[in-house]
Tab-separated table of C-alpha atoms and ligand atoms in Angstrom:
chain	number	residue	atom	x	y	z
O	420	MET	CA	3.276	-16.409	-9.969
O	421	ILE	CA	3.008	-12.571	-9.443
O	422	ILE	CA	3.912	-10.766	-6.238
O	423	ALA	CA	2.346	-6.851	-5.864
O	424	LEU	CA	3.776	-4.270	-2.951
O	425	SER	CA	1.305	-2.293	-2.219
O	426	GLY	CA	0.369	0.069	0.227
O	427	GLY	CA	-3.094	2.450	-0.318
O	428	VAL	CA	-5.328	3.775	-2.409
O	429	GLY	CA	-3.021	3.353	-4.770
O	430	GLY	CA	-1.787	0.332	-4.514
O	431	ALA	CA	-4.994	-1.164	-4.097
O	432	LYS	CA	-6.946	-0.398	-7.871
O	433	LEU	CA	-3.631	-2.510	-9.535
O	434	ALA	CA	-4.204	-5.323	-6.887
O	435	LEU	CA	-7.840	-5.125	-8.260
O	436	GLY	CA	-6.595	-4.599	-11.386
O	437	LEU	CA	-3.710	-7.953	-11.531
O	438	SER	CA	-7.087	-9.864	-9.232
O	439	ARG	CA	-9.639	-9.708	-12.239
O	440	ILE	CA	-6.692	-11.082	-14.434
O	441	LEU	CA	-4.872	-13.723	-13.183
O	442	PRO	CA	-6.024	-17.100	-10.942
O	443	PRO	CA	-6.463	-16.037	-7.986
O	444	GLU	CA	-3.108	-18.431	-6.594
O	445	GLU	CA	-1.028	-16.558	-8.772
O	446	LEU	CA	-0.973	-13.660	-7.199
O	447	MET	CA	0.604	-12.115	-3.804
O	448	VAL	CA	-0.524	-9.590	-3.018
O	449	VAL	CA	2.334	-8.011	-0.004
O	450	VAL	CA	1.126	-4.962	2.017
O	451	ASN	CA	2.390	-2.394	3.934
O	452	THR	CA	2.033	-2.508	7.773
O	453	GLY	CA	3.223	0.504	9.377
O	454	ASP	CA	0.699	2.484	9.241
O	455	ASP	CA	-0.779	0.099	11.085
O	456	PHE	CA	-1.769	1.887	15.014
O	457	GLU	CA	-3.094	0.856	17.798
O	458	HIS	CA	-6.602	3.398	18.583
O	459	LEU	CA	-9.834	2.955	20.522
O	460	GLY	CA	-8.043	-0.141	22.389
O	461	LEU	CA	-8.377	-1.590	18.532
O	462	SER	CA	-5.240	-3.118	16.391
O	463	ILE	CA	-6.053	-1.170	12.650
O	464	SER	CA	-4.703	-2.124	10.132
O	465	PRO	CA	-5.651	0.559	7.519
O	466	ASP	CA	-3.410	-0.833	4.629
O	467	ILE	CA	-3.829	-5.214	4.898
O	468	ASP	CA	-7.729	-3.975	4.838
O	469	THR	CA	-7.514	-0.690	2.001
O	470	VAL	CA	-6.235	-4.336	0.449
O	471	THR	CA	-9.105	-6.219	1.320
O	472	TYR	CA	-11.775	-4.085	0.701
O	473	THR	CA	-11.508	-3.423	-1.850
O	474	LEU	CA	-10.511	-6.810	-4.320
O	475	SER	CA	-13.526	-8.555	-1.952
O	476	GLY	CA	-15.195	-4.958	-4.352
O	477	LEU	CA	-16.935	-3.547	-0.887
O	478	ALA	CA	-13.988	-0.843	-1.018
O	479	ASN	CA	-15.522	2.547	-0.505
O	480	ARG	CA	-14.286	3.554	-4.447
O	481	GLU	CA	-15.162	6.960	-3.595
O	482	VAL	CA	-12.711	8.272	-0.882
O	483	GLY	CA	-10.594	5.214	-1.307
O	484	TRP	CA	-10.509	3.214	2.299
O	485	GLY	CA	-13.332	1.694	4.616
O	486	ARG	CA	-16.489	-0.417	2.970
O	487	HIS	CA	-19.111	1.382	0.811
O	488	ASP	CA	-22.151	-0.016	2.139
O	489	GLU	CA	-21.511	1.530	5.765
O	490	THR	CA	-22.891	3.255	8.572
O	491	TRP	CA	-22.030	5.909	11.454
O	492	SER	CA	-23.998	4.906	14.412
O	493	PHE	CA	-20.992	4.122	16.506
O	494	MET	CA	-19.020	7.445	15.044
O	495	GLU	CA	-22.164	9.184	15.951
O	496	THR	CA	-22.424	7.842	19.888
O	497	MET	CA	-19.260	8.087	20.038
O	498	GLU	CA	-19.525	12.333	19.456
O	499	SER	CA	-21.894	12.117	22.209
O	500	LEU	CA	-19.921	11.095	24.233
O	501	GLY	CA	-17.304	13.213	23.353
O	502	GLY	CA	-15.101	10.155	21.781
O	503	GLU	CA	-12.234	10.951	19.644
O	504	THR	CA	-13.673	11.121	15.856
O	505	TRP	CA	-10.348	12.137	13.852
O	506	PHE	CA	-10.285	8.889	12.403
O	507	ARG	CA	-13.656	7.534	11.162
O	508	LEU	CA	-14.678	3.787	11.216
O	509	GLY	CA	-17.919	3.068	10.581
O	510	ASP	CA	-19.774	0.640	11.883
O	511	ARG	CA	-19.256	-2.680	9.695
O	512	ASP	CA	-15.142	-1.546	10.065
O	513	VAL	CA	-15.178	-1.654	13.316
O	514	ALA	CA	-16.019	-5.433	13.524
O	515	LEU	CA	-13.837	-5.510	11.924
O	516	HIS	CA	-10.852	-3.949	13.934
O	517	VAL	CA	-12.426	-5.652	17.315
O	518	VAL	CA	-12.338	-8.945	15.876
O	519	ARG	CA	-8.672	-8.857	14.287
O	520	THR	CA	-7.815	-7.014	18.097
O	521	ARG	CA	-9.139	-9.904	19.810
O	522	ARG	CA	-7.418	-12.638	17.557
O	523	LEU	CA	-4.406	-10.817	18.120
O	524	ARG	CA	-4.827	-10.652	21.796
O	525	ALA	CA	-5.431	-14.636	21.645
O	526	GLY	CA	-1.241	-14.208	20.077
O	527	GLU	CA	-2.806	-15.166	16.594
O	528	THR	CA	-0.348	-13.084	14.222
O	529	LEU	CA	-1.462	-10.126	11.804
O	530	SER	CA	-0.639	-12.973	8.778
O	531	ALA	CA	-3.092	-15.448	10.160
O	532	VAL	CA	-6.326	-12.750	11.423
O	533	THR	CA	-5.691	-11.529	6.740
O	534	ALA	CA	-6.011	-15.391	5.497
O	535	ASP	CA	-8.840	-15.766	7.417
O	536	LEU	CA	-10.538	-12.962	7.157
O	537	CYS	CA	-9.572	-12.602	3.545
O	538	LYS	CA	-10.943	-16.114	2.563
O	539	ARG	CA	-14.574	-14.797	5.212
O	540	LEU	CA	-14.430	-12.521	2.427
O	541	GLY	CA	-13.840	-14.732	-0.733
O	542	ILE	CA	-11.050	-12.811	-0.925
O	543	GLY	CA	-9.243	-16.178	-3.706
O	544	PRO	CA	-5.558	-13.866	-4.374
O	545	ARG	CA	-2.914	-14.706	-0.843
O	546	VAL	CA	-2.877	-10.723	1.422
O	547	ILE	CA	-0.144	-10.753	3.107
O	548	PRO	CA	1.264	-8.103	5.717
O	549	MET	CA	5.353	-7.289	4.795
O	550	THR	CA	5.710	-9.246	7.931
O	551	ASP	CA	4.152	-9.699	11.161
O	552	ASP	CA	7.107	-7.689	13.406
O	553	ARG	CA	5.517	-3.775	14.235
O	554	VAL	CA	6.813	-1.997	11.882
O	555	ARG	CA	5.671	1.887	13.189
O	556	THR	CA	6.159	4.108	10.271
O	557	ARG	CA	6.171	8.501	12.208
O	558	LEU	CA	7.273	11.639	10.847
O	559	LEU	CA	9.792	14.169	11.969
O	560	THR	CA	7.704	17.079	11.480
O	561	GLU	CA	7.642	20.682	13.213
O	562	HIS	CA	5.627	19.669	15.252
O	563	GLY	CA	8.377	17.339	16.203
O	564	TRP	CA	8.013	13.037	15.383
O	565	LEU	CA	3.804	11.644	14.224
O	566	ASP	CA	2.869	8.862	14.346
O	567	PHE	CA	1.792	8.280	10.749
O	568	GLN	CA	-2.272	9.139	11.301
O	569	ASP	CA	-1.755	11.436	13.679
O	570	TYR	CA	-0.108	12.966	10.432
O	571	PHE	CA	-2.190	10.895	8.177
O	572	VAL	CA	-5.808	11.685	8.924
O	573	HIS	CA	-5.603	14.284	12.412
O	574	ARG	CA	-3.263	17.013	10.897
O	575	ARG	CA	-3.916	16.230	6.927
O	576	CYS	CA	-0.852	16.003	5.828
O	577	GLU	CA	-0.638	19.129	5.970
O	578	PRO	CA	2.729	19.469	8.934
O	579	VAL	CA	6.403	19.570	6.637
O	580	VAL	CA	8.242	16.600	6.541
O	581	ARG	CA	11.612	16.333	7.281
O	582	GLU	CA	12.888	12.805	7.749
O	583	LEU	CA	10.937	9.951	8.009
O	584	ALA	CA	11.183	7.079	10.123
O	585	PHE	CA	10.575	2.717	10.359
O	586	GLU	CA	9.805	2.113	14.021
O	587	GLY	CA	10.863	-1.662	14.344
O	588	ALA	CA	12.124	-2.747	10.419
O	589	ALA	CA	15.113	-2.936	11.347
O	590	THR	CA	14.955	-5.482	14.413
O	591	ALA	CA	11.753	-7.620	12.111
O	592	THR	CA	11.501	-9.933	9.708
O	593	PRO	CA	10.596	-10.695	6.953
O	594	HIS	CA	7.474	-12.800	6.302
O	595	PRO	CA	8.760	-16.284	5.154
O	596	ALA	CA	6.297	-17.084	2.058
O	597	PHE	CA	7.293	-13.222	0.664
O	598	MET	CA	10.461	-14.635	0.971
O	599	ALA	CA	9.747	-17.816	-0.459
O	600	ALA	CA	7.397	-16.379	-3.270
O	601	LEU	CA	11.073	-14.277	-4.275
O	602	ALA	CA	13.461	-17.454	-4.569
O	603	ASP	CA	10.197	-19.282	-6.346
O	604	PRO	CA	11.698	-20.006	-9.134
O	605	ARG	CA	7.998	-19.572	-11.029
O	606	LEU	CA	7.553	-16.139	-9.821
O	607	GLN	CA	7.028	-14.562	-13.234
O	608	ALA	CA	7.293	-10.799	-11.568
O	609	VAL	CA	7.682	-8.393	-8.567
O	610	VAL	CA	5.732	-5.152	-9.485
O	611	ILE	CA	5.956	-1.863	-6.831
O	612	CYS	CA	2.412	-1.040	-7.354
O	613	PRO	CA	1.692	3.396	-8.088
O	614	SER	CA	1.707	3.219	-4.119
O	615	ASN	CA	3.409	6.755	-2.216
O	616	PRO	CA	7.273	5.161	-2.502
O	617	PHE	CA	7.878	6.483	1.143
O	618	ILE	CA	5.703	5.191	2.883
O	619	SER	CA	3.713	2.782	1.196
O	620	VAL	CA	7.164	1.074	-0.703
O	621	GLU	CA	9.928	1.712	1.432
O	622	PRO	CA	8.818	0.354	4.988
O	623	ILE	CA	8.492	-2.480	2.795
O	624	LEU	CA	12.237	-2.717	1.465
O	625	ALA	CA	13.351	-0.856	5.203
O	626	ILE	CA	13.185	-4.906	6.614
O	627	PRO	CA	15.990	-6.917	6.377
O	628	GLY	CA	16.400	-8.488	3.407
O	629	VAL	CA	13.720	-7.495	1.587
O	630	ARG	CA	16.096	-5.090	-1.204
O	631	ALA	CA	18.254	-7.655	-1.905
O	632	ALA	CA	16.255	-10.566	-2.396
O	633	LEU	CA	14.753	-8.182	-4.328
O	634	VAL	CA	18.032	-7.396	-6.627
O	635	ALA	CA	18.785	-11.482	-6.426
O	636	CYS	CA	15.151	-12.102	-8.024
O	637	LYS	CA	15.278	-14.034	-11.367
O	638	ALA	CA	11.742	-11.950	-12.210
O	639	PRO	CA	12.078	-9.153	-13.091
O	640	VAL	CA	11.396	-6.174	-10.401
O	641	ILE	CA	8.786	-3.396	-12.555
O	642	ALA	CA	7.038	-0.502	-10.509
O	643	VAL	CA	4.201	1.807	-11.866
O	644	SER	CA	4.953	5.612	-11.589
O	645	PRO	CA	2.614	7.819	-8.307
O	646	ILE	CA	3.065	10.060	-9.564
O	647	ILE	CA	1.722	11.725	-13.578
O	648	ALA	CA	2.873	15.017	-14.420
O	649	GLY	CA	4.587	15.811	-11.962
O	650	ARG	CA	1.338	15.594	-9.541
O	651	ALA	CA	0.290	12.253	-6.966
O	652	VAL	CA	-2.917	10.875	-7.742
O	653	LYS	CA	-3.947	10.791	-4.354
O	654	GLY	CA	-2.195	12.007	-0.845
O	655	PRO	CA	1.139	13.585	-0.129
O	656	THR	CA	3.328	12.109	-2.490
O	657	ALA	CA	4.427	15.197	-4.258
O	658	LYS	CA	4.200	17.444	-1.305
O	659	MET	CA	6.136	15.281	0.899
O	660	MET	CA	8.796	14.984	-2.061
O	661	THR	CA	8.684	18.690	-2.161
O	662	GLU	CA	9.269	19.082	1.604
O	663	LEU	CA	11.643	16.251	1.540
O	664	GLY	CA	13.772	18.375	-1.408
O	665	LEU	CA	13.285	16.027	-4.009
O	666	ASP	CA	12.306	17.021	-7.938
O	667	PRO	CA	8.083	15.466	-8.026
O	668	SER	CA	8.743	13.654	-10.323
O	669	ALA	CA	8.076	10.248	-12.456
O	670	GLY	CA	11.902	9.979	-12.162
O	671	THR	CA	12.473	10.307	-8.615
O	672	VAL	CA	10.852	7.861	-7.797
O	673	ALA	CA	13.090	4.950	-10.507
O	674	HIS	CA	15.604	6.834	-8.932
O	675	ARG	CA	14.771	5.582	-5.726
O	676	TYR	CA	13.704	2.522	-6.659
O	677	ALA	CA	17.256	2.481	-8.522
O	678	ASP	CA	19.292	-1.006	-8.368
O	679	LEU	CA	15.909	-2.393	-7.778
O	680	LEU	CA	14.542	-1.620	-11.156
O	681	ASP	CA	14.954	-3.527	-14.678
O	682	GLY	CA	10.686	-2.074	-15.667
O	683	TYR	CA	9.730	0.808	-14.824
O	684	VAL	CA	5.978	2.274	-16.261
O	685	ILE	CA	4.929	5.987	-16.419
O	686	ASP	CA	2.420	7.670	-16.920
O	687	HIS	CA	2.202	9.275	-21.718
O	688	ALA	CA	2.104	12.684	-19.911
O	689	ASP	CA	5.896	11.189	-18.561
O	690	MET	CA	7.073	11.039	-21.680
O	691	ALA	CA	10.018	13.102	-21.082
O	692	GLU	CA	10.878	11.570	-18.417
O	693	VAL	CA	12.568	8.478	-20.173
O	694	VAL	CA	15.892	10.107	-20.554
O	695	SER	CA	16.170	10.060	-16.953
O	696	ILE	CA	14.998	6.411	-16.378
O	697	ASP	CA	17.767	3.641	-16.695
O	698	ALA	CA	14.969	0.920	-16.433
O	699	ARG	CA	13.252	0.104	-19.032
O	700	VAL	CA	9.894	2.453	-19.320
O	701	THR	CA	7.064	1.815	-21.344
O	702	LEU	CA	4.396	4.444	-21.376
O	703	ALA	CA	0.834	3.669	-20.617
O	704	GLN	CA	-2.577	5.641	-18.993
O	705	THR	CA	-1.013	5.306	-15.639
O	706	MET	CA	-4.573	7.339	-14.123
O	707	MET	CA	-6.790	4.526	-12.897
O	708	THR	CA	-11.047	5.592	-12.883
O	709	THR	CA	-12.419	2.844	-13.459
O	710	ILE	CA	-12.131	-0.715	-13.441
O	711	GLU	CA	-11.404	-0.589	-17.212
O	712	ASP	CA	-8.235	1.288	-16.838
O	713	ARG	CA	-6.773	-1.671	-13.346
O	714	GLU	CA	-7.125	-3.833	-16.084
O	715	ALA	CA	-5.405	-2.476	-18.862
O	716	LEU	CA	-2.577	-0.773	-16.013
O	717	ALA	CA	-2.553	-4.771	-15.545
O	718	ARG	CA	-1.865	-6.342	-18.574
O	719	THR	CA	0.120	-3.477	-19.146
O	720	VAL	CA	2.700	-4.382	-16.773
O	721	LEU	CA	2.293	-7.711	-16.884
O	722	ASP	CA	3.244	-7.613	-20.060
O	723	ALA	CA	5.843	-5.098	-20.352
O	724	ALA	CA	7.706	-7.836	-17.875
O	725	ALA	CA	7.361	-10.521	-19.985
O	726	VAL	CA	9.399	-8.497	-22.634
O	727	LEU	CA	11.624	-7.831	-19.530
O	728	ARG	CA	11.974	-12.257	-18.977
O	729	ARG	CA	12.338	-12.333	-22.217
O	730	ARG	CA	15.642	-10.475	-21.966
O	731	LYS	CA	16.830	-11.179	-18.687
S	436	FO1	N1	-8.452	8.610	5.933
S	436	FO1	C1	-8.949	9.993	5.899
S	436	FO1	O1	-7.839	9.934	5.947
S	436	FO1	N2	-9.596	9.823	7.497
S	436	FO1	C2	-9.999	8.815	8.110
S	436	FO1	O2	-10.859	8.571	9.222
S	436	FO1	C3	-10.047	7.652	7.262
S	436	FO1	C4	-10.156	6.405	8.489
S	436	FO1	C5	-9.684	5.308	8.028
S	436	FO1	C6	-10.874	3.824	8.509
S	436	FO1	C7	-9.677	2.341	7.774
S	436	FO1	C8	-8.774	2.276	7.248
S	436	FO1	O3	-8.479	0.228	6.604
S	436	FO1	C9	-8.517	3.072	6.884
S	436	FO1	C10	-9.257	4.688	6.999
S	436	FO1	N3	-8.406	5.800	7.150
S	436	FO1	C11	-9.207	7.305	6.986
S	436	FO1	C12	-7.176	6.267	5.504
S	436	FO1	C13	-5.475	5.886	6.572
S	436	FO1	O4	-5.705	6.284	6.295
S	436	FO1	C14	-4.582	5.231	4.645
S	436	FO1	O5	-6.294	5.139	3.608
S	436	FO1	C15	-4.028	4.757	5.591
S	436	FO1	O6	-3.679	4.070	5.742
S	436	FO1	C16	-2.531	5.077	4.021
S	436	FO1	O7	-2.734	4.489	2.720
């Protein structure tokens, strides 16, 4: 069994790589839900959708979110009627949000709805939200506290981030299947995917019991750096790090995860960082452009975890 902690586009890419080299029943993807929000009366879970669309082959690989087989009549009509169109919702994507919203309103948990949608999309690995409770990432900027999608999409990550908060995390319960898997003696590794540590991984770690369970975990915890040569592969990671007074480097991310990490995979370009990292470092090509890149990085991560297991 392998657990992958994922959020955003980078996380989904490695989750896909893992799903192509592991039997489906051996992969559990635990997804950040801090990006979730209510919009146009719909309950939207972007990171869950990015993982499910990616694992089902439906994802739009160019932009990294939504579906590739989309039409935009809903958005065009919203525009003509003066509705909000800053958050782009394709016609087929809207159907998923409507189905999920109705089922959540009927009292189903996010994980139950996600499990059923994954089955309908033919996805083998387990995809579970980090918690079924409400957690919302908010960011303190020059415009005051912003909701995540307002910052990320509406304002295109332009505001200067001074502080982050994960509203609801302190009273949230980690998903029981996630906690059970961490304690399962058959667990072989926990992979922290190359997602933005602040907005995609730390909301998961902020839920009571998660950090302690990871530290106590018998299986090695291994992260892949989301920074290559001081730049984020995608999104605001490096910008955020600079604004938070941190050096935007692979080493800084390792220090953020600190006591959790047994292993850390960085790009060849960041070889000089090796000396500043406590965990056992593996150098690899961490830029994933092709499907083969995703699979190769997944294999490198699992091989590194196997070496760490023998050491433990
Ligand atoms: N990201 C954008 O930059 N612009 C959008 O219009 C947008 C729409 C969207 C719709 C559904 C969905 O599941 C994700 C969407 N995203 C969009 C991506 C999303 O904001 C981010 O991927 C995550 O929240 C951060 O990882």
